Coordinates of C-alpha atoms and ligand atoms in Angstrom, one line a residue:
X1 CA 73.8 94.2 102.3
X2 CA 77.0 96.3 101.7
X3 CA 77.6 98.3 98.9
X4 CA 80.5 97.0 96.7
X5 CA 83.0 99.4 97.3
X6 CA 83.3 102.5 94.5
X7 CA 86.0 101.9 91.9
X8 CA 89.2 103.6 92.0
X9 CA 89.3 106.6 89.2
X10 CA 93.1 108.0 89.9
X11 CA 96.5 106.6 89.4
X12 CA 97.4 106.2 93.1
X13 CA 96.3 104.6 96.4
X14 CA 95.7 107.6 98.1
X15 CA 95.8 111.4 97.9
X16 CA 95.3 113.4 101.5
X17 CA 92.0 115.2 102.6
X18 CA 91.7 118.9 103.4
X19 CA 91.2 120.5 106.9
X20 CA 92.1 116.7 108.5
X21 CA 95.0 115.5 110.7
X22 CA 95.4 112.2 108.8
X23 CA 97.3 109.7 111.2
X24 CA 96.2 106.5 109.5
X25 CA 98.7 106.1 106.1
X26 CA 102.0 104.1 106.6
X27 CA 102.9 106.0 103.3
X28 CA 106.4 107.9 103.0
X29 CA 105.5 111.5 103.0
X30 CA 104.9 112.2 99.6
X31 CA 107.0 115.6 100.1
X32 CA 110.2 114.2 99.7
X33 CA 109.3 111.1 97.3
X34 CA 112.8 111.5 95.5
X35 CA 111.4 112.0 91.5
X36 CA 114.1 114.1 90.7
X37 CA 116.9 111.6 91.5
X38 CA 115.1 109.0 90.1
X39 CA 114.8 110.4 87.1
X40 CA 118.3 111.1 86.5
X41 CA 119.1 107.2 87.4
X42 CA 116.6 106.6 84.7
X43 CA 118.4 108.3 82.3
X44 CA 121.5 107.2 83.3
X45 CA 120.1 103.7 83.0
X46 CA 118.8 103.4 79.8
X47 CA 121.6 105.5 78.5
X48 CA 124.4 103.0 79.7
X49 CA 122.5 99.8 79.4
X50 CA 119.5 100.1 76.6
X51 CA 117.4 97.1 75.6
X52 CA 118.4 95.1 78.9
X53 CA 116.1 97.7 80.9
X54 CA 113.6 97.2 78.9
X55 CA 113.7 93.6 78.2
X56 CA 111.8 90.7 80.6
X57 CA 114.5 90.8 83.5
X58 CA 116.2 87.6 84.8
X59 CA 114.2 85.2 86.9
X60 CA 115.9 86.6 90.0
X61 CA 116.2 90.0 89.5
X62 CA 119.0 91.5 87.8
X63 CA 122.0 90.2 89.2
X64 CA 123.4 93.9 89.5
X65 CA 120.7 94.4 92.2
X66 CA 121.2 91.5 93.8
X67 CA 125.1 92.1 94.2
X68 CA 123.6 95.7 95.4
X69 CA 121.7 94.7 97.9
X70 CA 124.2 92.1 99.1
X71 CA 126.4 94.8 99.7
X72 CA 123.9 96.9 101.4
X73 CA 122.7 94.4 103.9
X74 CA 126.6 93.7 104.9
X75 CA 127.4 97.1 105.6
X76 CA 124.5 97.5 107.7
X77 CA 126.3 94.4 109.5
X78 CA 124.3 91.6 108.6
X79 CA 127.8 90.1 107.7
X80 CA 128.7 88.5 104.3
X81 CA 126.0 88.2 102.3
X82 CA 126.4 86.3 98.8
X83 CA 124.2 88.0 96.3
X84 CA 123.2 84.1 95.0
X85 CA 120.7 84.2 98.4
X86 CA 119.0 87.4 97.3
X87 CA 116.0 87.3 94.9
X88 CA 114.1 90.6 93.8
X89 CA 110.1 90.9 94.2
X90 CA 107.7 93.2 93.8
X91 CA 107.6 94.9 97.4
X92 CA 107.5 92.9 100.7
X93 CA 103.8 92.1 99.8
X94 CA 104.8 90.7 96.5
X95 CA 107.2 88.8 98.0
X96 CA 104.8 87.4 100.5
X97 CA 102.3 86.2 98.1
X98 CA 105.3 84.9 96.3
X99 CA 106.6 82.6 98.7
X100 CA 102.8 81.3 99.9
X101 CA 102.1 80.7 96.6
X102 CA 105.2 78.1 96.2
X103 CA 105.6 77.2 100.0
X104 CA 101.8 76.8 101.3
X105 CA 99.0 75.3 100.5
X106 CA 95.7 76.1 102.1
X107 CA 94.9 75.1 104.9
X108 CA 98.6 75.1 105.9
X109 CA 99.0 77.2 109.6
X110 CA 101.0 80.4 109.5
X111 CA 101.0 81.6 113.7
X112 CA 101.2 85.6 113.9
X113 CA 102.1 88.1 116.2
X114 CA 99.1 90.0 117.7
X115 CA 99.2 92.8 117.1
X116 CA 100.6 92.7 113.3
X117 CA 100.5 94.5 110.0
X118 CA 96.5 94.0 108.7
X119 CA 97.2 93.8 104.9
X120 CA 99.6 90.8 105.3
X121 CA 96.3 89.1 107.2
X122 CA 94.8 89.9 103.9
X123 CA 97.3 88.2 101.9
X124 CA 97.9 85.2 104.6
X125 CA 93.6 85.1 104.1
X126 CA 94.0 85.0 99.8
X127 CA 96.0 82.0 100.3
X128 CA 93.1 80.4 102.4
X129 CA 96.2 79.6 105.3
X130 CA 94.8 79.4 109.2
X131 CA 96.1 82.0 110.8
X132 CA 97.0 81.4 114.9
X133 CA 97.6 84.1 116.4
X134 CA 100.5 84.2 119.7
X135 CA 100.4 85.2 122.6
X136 CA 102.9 88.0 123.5
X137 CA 104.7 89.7 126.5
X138 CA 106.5 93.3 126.6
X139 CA 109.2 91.9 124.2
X140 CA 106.5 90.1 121.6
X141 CA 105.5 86.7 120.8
X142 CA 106.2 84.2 123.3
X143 CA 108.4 81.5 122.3
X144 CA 106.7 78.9 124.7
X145 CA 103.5 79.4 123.2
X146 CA 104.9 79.2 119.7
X147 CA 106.6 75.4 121.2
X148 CA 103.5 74.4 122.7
X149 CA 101.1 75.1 119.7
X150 CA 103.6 74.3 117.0
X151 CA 103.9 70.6 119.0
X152 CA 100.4 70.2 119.4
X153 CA 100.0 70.9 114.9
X154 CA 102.9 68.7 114.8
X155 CA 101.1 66.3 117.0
X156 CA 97.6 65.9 114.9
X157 CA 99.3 66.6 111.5
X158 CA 102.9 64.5 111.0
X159 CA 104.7 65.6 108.3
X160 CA 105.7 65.0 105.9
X161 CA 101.4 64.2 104.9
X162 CA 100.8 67.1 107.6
X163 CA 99.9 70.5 107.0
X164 CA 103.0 73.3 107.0
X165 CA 103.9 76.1 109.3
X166 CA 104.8 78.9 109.5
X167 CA 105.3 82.1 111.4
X168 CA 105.1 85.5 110.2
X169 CA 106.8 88.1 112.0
X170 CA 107.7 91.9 112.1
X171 CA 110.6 92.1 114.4
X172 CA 112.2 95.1 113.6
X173 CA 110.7 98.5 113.7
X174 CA 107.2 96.7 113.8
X175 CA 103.9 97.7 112.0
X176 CA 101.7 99.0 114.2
X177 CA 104.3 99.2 117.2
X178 CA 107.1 100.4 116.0
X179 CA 109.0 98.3 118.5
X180 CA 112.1 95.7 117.7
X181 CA 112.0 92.0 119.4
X182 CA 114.8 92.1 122.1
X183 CA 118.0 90.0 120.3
X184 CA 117.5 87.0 122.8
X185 CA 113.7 86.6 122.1
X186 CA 114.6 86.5 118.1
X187 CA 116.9 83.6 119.0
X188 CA 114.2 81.8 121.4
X189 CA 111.9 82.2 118.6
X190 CA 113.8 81.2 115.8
X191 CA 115.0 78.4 117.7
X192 CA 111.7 77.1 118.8
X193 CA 110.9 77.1 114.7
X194 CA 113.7 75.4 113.9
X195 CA 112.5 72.5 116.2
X196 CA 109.5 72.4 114.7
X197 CA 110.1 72.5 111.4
X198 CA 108.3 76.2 111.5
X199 CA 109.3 78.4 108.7
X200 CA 110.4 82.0 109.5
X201 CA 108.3 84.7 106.8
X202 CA 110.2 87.8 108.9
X203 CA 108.8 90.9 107.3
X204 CA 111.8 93.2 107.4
X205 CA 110.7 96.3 105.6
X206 CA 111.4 98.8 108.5
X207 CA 114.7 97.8 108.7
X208 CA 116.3 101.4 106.9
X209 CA 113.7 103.7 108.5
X210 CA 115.9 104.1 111.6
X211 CA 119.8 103.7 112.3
X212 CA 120.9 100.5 114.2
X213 CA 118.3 98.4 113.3
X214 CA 119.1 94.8 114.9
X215 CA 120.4 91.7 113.2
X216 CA 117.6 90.0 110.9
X217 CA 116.3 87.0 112.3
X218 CA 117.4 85.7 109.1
X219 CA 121.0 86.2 109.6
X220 CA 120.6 83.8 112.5
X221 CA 119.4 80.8 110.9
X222 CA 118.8 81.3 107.3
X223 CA 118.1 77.7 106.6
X224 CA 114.8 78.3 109.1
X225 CA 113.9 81.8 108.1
X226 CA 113.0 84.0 104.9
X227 CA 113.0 87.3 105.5
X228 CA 111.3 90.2 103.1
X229 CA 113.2 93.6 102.3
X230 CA 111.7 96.6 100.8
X231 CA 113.0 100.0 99.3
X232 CA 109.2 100.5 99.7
X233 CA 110.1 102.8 103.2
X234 CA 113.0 104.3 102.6
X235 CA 112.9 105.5 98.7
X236 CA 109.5 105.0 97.0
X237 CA 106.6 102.3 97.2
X238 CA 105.4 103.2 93.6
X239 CA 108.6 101.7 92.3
X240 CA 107.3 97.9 93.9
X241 CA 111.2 96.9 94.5
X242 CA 111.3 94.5 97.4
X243 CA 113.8 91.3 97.8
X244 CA 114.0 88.4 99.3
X245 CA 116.6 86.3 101.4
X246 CA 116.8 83.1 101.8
X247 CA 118.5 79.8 102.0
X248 CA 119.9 78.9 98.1
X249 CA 117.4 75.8 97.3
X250 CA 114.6 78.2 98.0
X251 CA 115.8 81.0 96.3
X252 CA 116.3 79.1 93.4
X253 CA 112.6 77.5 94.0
X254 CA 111.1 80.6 94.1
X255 CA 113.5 81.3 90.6
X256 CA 111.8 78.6 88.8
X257 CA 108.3 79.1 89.5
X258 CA 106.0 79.7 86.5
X259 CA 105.4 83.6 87.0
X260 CA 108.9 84.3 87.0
X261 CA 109.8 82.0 83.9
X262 CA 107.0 83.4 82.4
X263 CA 107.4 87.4 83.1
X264 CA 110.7 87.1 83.8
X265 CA 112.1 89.3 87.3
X266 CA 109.4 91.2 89.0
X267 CA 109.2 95.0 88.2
X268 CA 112.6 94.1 86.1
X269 CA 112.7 98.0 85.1
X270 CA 112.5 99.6 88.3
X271 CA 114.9 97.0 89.5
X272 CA 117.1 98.3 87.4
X273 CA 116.6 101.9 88.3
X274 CA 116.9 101.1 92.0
X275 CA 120.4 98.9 91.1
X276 CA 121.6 102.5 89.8
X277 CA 120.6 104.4 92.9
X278 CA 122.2 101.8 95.1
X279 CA 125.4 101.5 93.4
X280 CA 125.8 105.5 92.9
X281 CA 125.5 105.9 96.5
X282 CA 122.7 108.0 96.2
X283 CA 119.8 105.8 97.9
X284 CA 122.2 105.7 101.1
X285 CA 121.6 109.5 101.1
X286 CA 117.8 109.3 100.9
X287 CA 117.8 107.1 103.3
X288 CA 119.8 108.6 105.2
X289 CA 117.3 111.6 104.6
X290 CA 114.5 109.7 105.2
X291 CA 115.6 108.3 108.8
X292 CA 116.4 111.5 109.9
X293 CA 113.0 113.0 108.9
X294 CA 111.3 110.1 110.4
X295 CA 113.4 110.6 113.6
X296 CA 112.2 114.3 113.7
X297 CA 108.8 113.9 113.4
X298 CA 108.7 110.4 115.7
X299 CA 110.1 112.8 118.2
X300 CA 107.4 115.5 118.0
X301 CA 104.8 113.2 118.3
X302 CA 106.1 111.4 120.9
X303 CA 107.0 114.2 122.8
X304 CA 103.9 115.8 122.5
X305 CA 101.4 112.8 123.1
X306 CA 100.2 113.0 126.7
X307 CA 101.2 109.2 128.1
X308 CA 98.9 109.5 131.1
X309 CA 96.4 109.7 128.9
X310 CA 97.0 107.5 126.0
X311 CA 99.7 105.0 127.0
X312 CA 101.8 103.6 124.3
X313 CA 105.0 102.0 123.8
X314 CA 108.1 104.3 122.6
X315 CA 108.6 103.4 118.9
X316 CA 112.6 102.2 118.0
X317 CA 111.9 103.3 114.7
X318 CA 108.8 102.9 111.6
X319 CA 106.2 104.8 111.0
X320 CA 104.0 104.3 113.8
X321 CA 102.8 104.9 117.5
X322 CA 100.1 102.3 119.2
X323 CA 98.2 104.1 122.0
X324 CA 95.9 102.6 124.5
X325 CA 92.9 104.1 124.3
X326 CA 91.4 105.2 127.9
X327 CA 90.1 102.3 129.6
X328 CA 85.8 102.1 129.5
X329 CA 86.2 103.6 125.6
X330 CA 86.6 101.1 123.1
X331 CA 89.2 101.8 120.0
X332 CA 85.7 102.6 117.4
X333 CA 84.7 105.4 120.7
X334 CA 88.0 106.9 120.0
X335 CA 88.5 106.9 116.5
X336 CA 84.9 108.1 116.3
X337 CA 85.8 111.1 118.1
X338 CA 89.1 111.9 117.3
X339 CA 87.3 112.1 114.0
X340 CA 84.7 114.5 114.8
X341 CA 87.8 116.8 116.5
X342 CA 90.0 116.5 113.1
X343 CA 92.3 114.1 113.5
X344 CA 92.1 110.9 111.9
X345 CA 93.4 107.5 113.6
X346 CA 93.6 103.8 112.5
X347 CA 91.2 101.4 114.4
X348 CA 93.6 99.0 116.4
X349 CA 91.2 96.3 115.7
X350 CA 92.3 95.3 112.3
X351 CA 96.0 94.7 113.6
X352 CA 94.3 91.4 115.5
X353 CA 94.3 87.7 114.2
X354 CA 92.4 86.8 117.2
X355 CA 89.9 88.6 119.1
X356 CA 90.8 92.0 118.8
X357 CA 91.1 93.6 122.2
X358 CA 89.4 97.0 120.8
X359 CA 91.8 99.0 123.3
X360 CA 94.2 100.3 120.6
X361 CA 94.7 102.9 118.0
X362 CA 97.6 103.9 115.4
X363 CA 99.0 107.0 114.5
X364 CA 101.5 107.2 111.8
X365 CA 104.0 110.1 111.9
X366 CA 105.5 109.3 108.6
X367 CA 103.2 111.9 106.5
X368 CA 102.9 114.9 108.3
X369 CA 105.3 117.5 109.1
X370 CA 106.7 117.7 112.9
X371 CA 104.0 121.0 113.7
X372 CA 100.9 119.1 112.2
X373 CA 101.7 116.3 114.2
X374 CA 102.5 118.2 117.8
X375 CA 98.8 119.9 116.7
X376 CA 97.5 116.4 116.1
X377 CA 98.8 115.2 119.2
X378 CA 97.5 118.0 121.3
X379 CA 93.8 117.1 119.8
X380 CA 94.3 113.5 120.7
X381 CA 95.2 114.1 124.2
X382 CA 92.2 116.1 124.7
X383 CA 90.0 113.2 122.8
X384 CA 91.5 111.4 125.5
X385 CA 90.5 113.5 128.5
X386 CA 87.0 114.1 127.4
X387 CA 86.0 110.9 128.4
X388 CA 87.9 111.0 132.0
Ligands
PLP401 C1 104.9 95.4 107.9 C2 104.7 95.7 106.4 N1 105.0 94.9 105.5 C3 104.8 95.2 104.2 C4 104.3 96.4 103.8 C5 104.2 96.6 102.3 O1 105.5 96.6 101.8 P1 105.7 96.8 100.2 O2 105.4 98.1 99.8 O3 107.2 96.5 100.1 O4 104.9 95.7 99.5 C6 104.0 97.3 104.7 C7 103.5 98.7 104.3 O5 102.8 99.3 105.1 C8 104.2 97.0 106.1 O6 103.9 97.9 107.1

């Protein structure tokens, strides 16, 4: 038997050991978590618009953000955007269990890309969905497999009696690869959905961590795809502001739905807080701050990471690096030893619906500063070697 697992005595998720590289947290470094600014758009806040910060927040979010974040999704050229299609949640991940909660019921299918983010296996395995994971290519999933098995569900289970679909995706700046789908691939695969009646979840939360991100799958058929922001990357998780877009009758779905009737707009203060920051202009400079850091340190790593040794896709953007272990050493070999030489790596196995292949491991360069992570790299490379 396992032990249950010791409760958590401290505020936050995690605080960073002594004397280790830690590679494994997807966390913004918490260096340049922007509490000064934040606390001057609180002020601000509260000063100009009193008891409606701190009353239960519309259902949607308050319609200030919404407009916001309209705004900020056209000018990074998703094209015109009406505010009426937005809805705010609490983080991509609240958003998720948001929309499965109203969409899905279990034992609905959700397909996956393989690899993809672990914790949103967690939350497609809370709402008791089958997961199916995709076969992929170099550009990602593979739309003919996503036609075949999608037929095949829609085959043994007719709608409208029939269980649901749906396929969630990370095609921009992707957890754990940090790699975009190709434009004509997002098209393929939202196309393929489309056909069969396959619901889009696109997990979009990358999207500010790197300039030129490409269009959302979403802006290419919103009726087919809902796709989940976050200002969890680029300005602070602890603030849980995410949002939603999607076609108007599920926006306004989702607006109904007992939790939001009941509570009113998720994390309705911080919402407004973040509306302040977007409308002053000042998240686009902490983003802007926050890409360019990223970009930094995504070089050093990448420069300094041996690819004979550990192959691994360049990273568009994100947090991360995936690196193929050396073949004959499985991914718990590697991790085990990159251990005992001080640097800390996330098992690849986790990131697998299916059977994991137990050939992978993720670094994150979104903590550490560009010198830890060209030492970290150096001590991975030699991991590496010592089992040549
Ligand atoms: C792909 C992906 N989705 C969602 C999240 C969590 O986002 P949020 O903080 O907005 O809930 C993460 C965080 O690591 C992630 O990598």
């Amino acid at each position: 038997m396992t032990a249950p697992p010791a409760p958590i005595e401290r505020d936050v998720q995690f605080v960073a050991g002594d004397g280790e590289i830690d590679l494994t947290w997807g966390h913004p470094d918490p260096a340049f978590l922007p509490a000064d600014v934040v606390a001057e758009a609180t002020a601000t806040v509260l000063a100009e618009h009193g008891w409606e910060t701190l009353s239960y927040g519309a259902p949607a979010g308050p319609w200030t953000l919404r407009n916001a974040v309209a705004e900020h999704l056209r000018r990074g050229g998703e094209g015109p955007v009406d505010p009426h299609d937005v809805l705010i949640t609490a983080g991509a991940s609240g958003g998720l269990d948001l929309v499965l909660s109203l969409l899905a019921r279990p034992r609905d299918v959700v397909f996956v890309e393989q690899p993809t983010y672990f914790l949103a296996l967690r939350i497609l395995a809370d709402h008791d969905l089958e997961v199916v994971a995709l076969a992929s290519d170099e550009h990602g999933s593979v739309p003919d497999d996503l036609d075949r098995r999608a037929a095949a569900l829609g085959r043994s289970d007719p709608a409208p009696t029939g269980r649901r679909m749906f396929f969630y995706c990370i095609p921009t700046f992707a957890n754990p690869t940090g790699r975009s789908l190709p434009a004509q691939r997002r098209v393929d695969l939202v196309t393929t959905a489309r056909r069969h009646g396959v619901t889009v979840i696109e997990d979009d939360v990358y999207r500010d961590t790197a300039p030129a991100a490409p269009a959302s799958m979403w802006s290419i058929d919103p009726r087919t795809v809902i796709r989940l922001g976050s200002f969890s990357k680029s300005l602070a998780p602890g603030m849980r502001v995410g949002f939603l877009t999607a076609e108007r009758t599920t926006i306004e779905r989702i607006e109904r739905c007992g939790v939001l009737d009941s509570g009113g707009g998720a994390s309705h203060f911080a919402a407004m807080v973040v509306a302040r920051l977007l409308v002053s202009g000042a998240f686009t400079t902490i983003a802007a701050g926050a890409a360019s850091r990223l970009a930094e340190r995504r070089t050093a790593l990448v420069g300094a990471l041996d690819d004979a040794a550990l192959a691994f896709p360049v990273p568009d953007g994100g947090f991360f690096v995936w690196l193929r272990v050396p073949a004959g050493v499985t991914s718990g070999q590697f991790t085990a030893a990159a251990r005992r030489n001080g640097v800390l790596v996330a098992d690849g196995r986790p990131f697998f619906a299916g059977t994991p292949t137990g050939e992978h491991v993720r670094a994150s360069f979104s903590m550490l500063a560009p010198d830890q992570l060209t030492r970290g790299a150096a001590i991975l490379n030699e991991t590496a070697r010592s089992f040549g």
